Amino acid sequence: MRLEGALRQAVDQDRLVVHYQPQVDLETGSVIGVEALVRWLHPEQGMISPADFIPLAEETGLIVSIGEWVLRSACSQCQQWQDQGYEPIRISVNMSARQFNQKNVVAMVTEVLAQTGLDPNYLDLEITESVLMNDVNSAIDTMTQLHELGVQLSIDDFGTGYSSLAYLKRFPIDTLKIDQSFVRDVVTDSNDAAIATTIIDLARNMNLNVIAEGIEDEAQRQFLYSHGCRYGQGYLFSRPQSLQDIEVYLVPKNTNAL
Ligand code: C2E
Ligand code: MG
Ligand code: MG
């Protein structure tokens, strides 16, 4: 209860911040997008990880307002970078179960895009398998409406939830994110290697993009890239950065001045 009170106060007092982690092309190293990751700046405890408060936010329903705030901040920021003259990149935003299951979720996303002016093609919503498997038909309906707006959809932590391959083909998704638990030992553990390469092949055969999470060293990058995974994210390229520090990863638009 104390934590819940503190979290409510944090929301009211603007103590949540969004950090951004680059998503890169494993071939060229260029940044193709960033993932928005929320943090709680606690006056005594310092920065609190979302892993420690998102579950509580989910339980108490606070996630609905937190999630909308993160989406709005991220979309607004992504549009601002374009206005500042950087090459356009995609913004990925995590969406929790409770948020995705709100009746007005499509209207909420539509409104945020309209208010921030961001072209829907630059927004990617990350949803986990368990969220989708909860009520498959309604999930497909919501995803279809989001997709019709032009928003991209990714399945986060792919392979760790209740995936049903029978449903996968019915989801209007664009990208599978290989969970970091398979990436960690991908070079040394033959089971992890088999799972990761199977996800890569599955994505390719279903015409989906695939992005690997949690790439921490060059051997992992090399393995994934050589097995057909084009995109990745992880400490090898960059940790999540504050708004101020992410700017060095953005590329100014080529003005062709010469
Ligand atoms: P996620 O969406 O799967 O995000 C990836 C997590 O892996 C992030 O943790 C990121 O900092 C971490 N990570 C990135 N690269 C590496 C790496 O190379 N090695 C390791 N060990 N970790 C890496 P973070 O920021 O603590 O977020 C944890 C989870 O909290 C996220 O997992 C996501 O499920 C949730 N989350 C974060 N922000 C939001 C949000 O705005 N809304 C919702 N609903 N959930 C959020
Ligand atoms: Mg994510
Ligand atoms: Mg993930």
mmCIF file of C-alpha atoms and ligand atoms in Angstrom, residues 21 35-39 49-51 54 63 70 94-96 99 126 156-157 180 213-216 233-236 240, ligand 1:
data_model
loop_
_atom_site.group_PDB
_atom_site.id
_atom_site.type_symbol
_atom_site.label_atom_id
_atom_site.label_comp_id
_atom_site.label_asym_id
_atom_site.label_seq_id
_atom_site.Cartn_x
_atom_site.Cartn_y
_atom_site.Cartn_z
ATOM 1 C CA GLN A 21 17.443 2.595 -26.110
ATOM 2 C CA GLU A 35 12.534 1.859 -27.504
ATOM 3 C CA ALA A 36 10.917 4.047 -24.842
ATOM 4 C CA LEU A 37 11.525 2.616 -21.341
ATOM 5 C CA VAL A 38 9.992 4.279 -18.311
ATOM 6 C CA ARG A 39 11.846 4.880 -15.015
ATOM 7 C CA SER A 49 13.432 0.034 -12.704
ATOM 8 C CA PRO A 50 10.094 -0.564 -14.451
ATOM 9 C CA ALA A 51 10.453 -4.251 -13.627
ATOM 10 C CA ILE A 54 5.067 -1.897 -13.664
ATOM 11 C CA ILE A 63 -0.716 1.620 -15.668
ATOM 12 C CA VAL A 70 4.705 7.309 -21.774
ATOM 13 C CA ASN A 94 5.550 -1.060 -24.530
ATOM 14 C CA MET A 95 1.891 -1.694 -23.938
ATOM 15 C CA SER A 96 0.732 -3.702 -20.941
ATOM 16 C CA GLN A 99 -3.760 -0.866 -21.205
ATOM 17 C CA GLU A 126 5.225 -3.779 -28.299
ATOM 18 C CA ASP A 156 7.831 -8.543 -27.244
ATOM 19 C CA ASP A 157 9.698 -11.316 -25.385
ATOM 20 C CA GLN A 180 16.972 -11.755 -24.247
ATOM 21 C CA GLU A 213 16.965 -8.085 -27.549
ATOM 22 C CA GLY A 214 19.777 -8.067 -25.023
ATOM 23 C CA ILE A 215 22.789 -8.303 -27.351
ATOM 24 C CA GLU A 216 25.750 -7.678 -25.085
ATOM 25 C CA GLN A 233 19.144 -3.979 -29.393
ATOM 26 C CA GLY A 234 21.373 -4.305 -26.354
ATOM 27 C CA TYR A 235 24.232 -3.033 -24.241
ATOM 28 C CA LEU A 236 26.713 -3.809 -27.046
ATOM 29 C CA PRO A 240 18.920 2.970 -22.422
HETATM 30 P P1 C2E B 1 11.266 -5.055 -22.358
HETATM 31 O O1 C2E B 1 10.245 -4.252 -23.082
HETATM 32 O O2 C2E B 1 11.514 -6.429 -22.838
HETATM 33 O O3 C2E B 1 12.577 -4.159 -22.411
HETATM 34 C C1 C2E B 1 13.872 -4.675 -22.485
HETATM 35 C C2 C2E B 1 14.577 -4.586 -21.140
HETATM 36 O O4 C2E B 1 15.885 -5.142 -21.294
HETATM 37 C C3 C2E B 1 14.798 -3.171 -20.631
HETATM 38 O O5 C2E B 1 14.743 -3.234 -19.225
HETATM 39 C C4 C2E B 1 16.219 -2.871 -21.098
HETATM 40 O O6 C2E B 1 16.849 -1.867 -20.346
HETATM 41 C C5 C2E B 1 16.869 -4.208 -20.883
HETATM 42 N N1 C2E B 1 18.036 -4.397 -21.750
HETATM 43 C C6 C2E B 1 18.297 -3.817 -22.934
HETATM 44 N N2 C2E B 1 19.452 -4.262 -23.453
HETATM 45 C C7 C2E B 1 19.957 -5.159 -22.567
HETATM 46 C C8 C2E B 1 21.147 -5.963 -22.537
HETATM 47 O O7 C2E B 1 21.968 -5.949 -23.439
HETATM 48 N N3 C2E B 1 21.287 -6.778 -21.455
HETATM 49 C C9 C2E B 1 20.392 -6.829 -20.443
HETATM 50 N N4 C2E B 1 20.629 -7.650 -19.424
HETATM 51 N N5 C2E B 1 19.257 -6.083 -20.428
HETATM 52 C C10 C2E B 1 19.050 -5.256 -21.489
HETATM 53 P P2 C2E B 1 13.956 -2.177 -18.360
HETATM 54 O O8 C2E B 1 14.123 -0.807 -18.931
HETATM 55 O O9 C2E B 1 14.327 -2.393 -16.937
HETATM 56 O O10 C2E B 1 12.437 -2.592 -18.595
HETATM 57 C C11 C2E B 1 11.952 -3.834 -18.119
HETATM 58 C C12 C2E B 1 10.584 -4.119 -18.630
HETATM 59 O O11 C2E B 1 9.633 -3.199 -18.079
HETATM 60 C C13 C2E B 1 10.430 -3.976 -20.134
HETATM 61 O O12 C2E B 1 10.905 -5.130 -20.788
HETATM 62 C C14 C2E B 1 8.941 -3.781 -20.263
HETATM 63 O O13 C2E B 1 8.283 -5.012 -20.225
HETATM 64 C C15 C2E B 1 8.600 -3.026 -18.999
HETATM 65 N N6 C2E B 1 8.445 -1.603 -19.345
HETATM 66 C C16 C2E B 1 9.372 -0.630 -19.475
HETATM 67 N N7 C2E B 1 8.801 0.540 -19.797
HETATM 68 C C17 C2E B 1 7.477 0.306 -19.896
HETATM 69 C C18 C2E B 1 6.337 1.135 -20.211
HETATM 70 O O14 C2E B 1 6.426 2.325 -20.516
HETATM 71 N N8 C2E B 1 5.102 0.522 -20.199
HETATM 72 C C19 C2E B 1 4.965 -0.808 -19.909
HETATM 73 N N9 C2E B 1 3.736 -1.331 -19.928
HETATM 74 N N10 C2E B 1 6.011 -1.598 -19.617
HETATM 75 C C20 C2E B 1 7.249 -1.050 -19.604
#
